[in-house]
């Protein structure tokens, strides 16, 4: 698949960049430095690349208020006003417990889903030193829409789904950053004909700075163990970041209308025969 080749080409580029940075570090081992390590900052300005998480965290004591929309299929035209009649909404908040730990909570229109998140920094990219930033990210979904009318033997645990992600980013220059994201997703309730209970993906995301306050962002995730009978597709999104003082505003086009990580990565249902293009936005406000 051409898109998969692109993803793995980016992976190769990323690895080569990290390798070169490590060579530079080894060349400097014979020198002595008494100063503090200088941390590379702002690989990504937003907390998300597009829908996928970036390696940015909230600072200690910061509250973020989040509102996101994904409208219906843009290709339906005036029939549903280019998707505006069929919007899904996400609303939530994030809190920086420390500079390296952020907790989040959100509620989604899709499946009346509640999502709990934890994001934690494991390592930081250094200007002259460690070549990448590494961040762990975990989510737990609670599907509150499920009912015993539809599933008579429904258990509380059937409502749960989880994701574990390892975000690894490198800021190559002031204009360009790249991120790799190995992803594991587990669903307690799933569609056995079309998907696996345990899902493995490799995500790739990038940011290119166009102006002082505007950047172009892209992301793609390859499903590594998808069933041949799957109705779903590898998720892909392109977007533009606008920095406007106290918040980052993101405009997006995606092949997935879902915004919770579990559904976004495993249940993207477009693009098929030119259909299934979803426009939306993310808006973060920091306090």
CSV table of C-alpha atoms in Angstrom, one decimal, residues 7 31 78 103 121 132 172 181 229-230:
chain,number,residue,atom,x,y,z
A,7,UNK,CA,4.9,5.7,6.8
A,31,UNK,CA,34.8,16.8,26.5
A,78,UNK,CA,-25.7,20.3,0.7
A,103,UNK,CA,-4.1,13.9,33.6
A,121,UNK,CA,7.4,12.3,30.1
A,132,UNK,CA,14.6,12.4,21.3
A,172,UNK,CA,15.0,18.3,13.6
A,181,UNK,CA,4.0,6.3,18.0
A,229,UNK,CA,-12.3,-8.8,6.4
A,230,UNK,CA,-12.0,-5.5,8.2
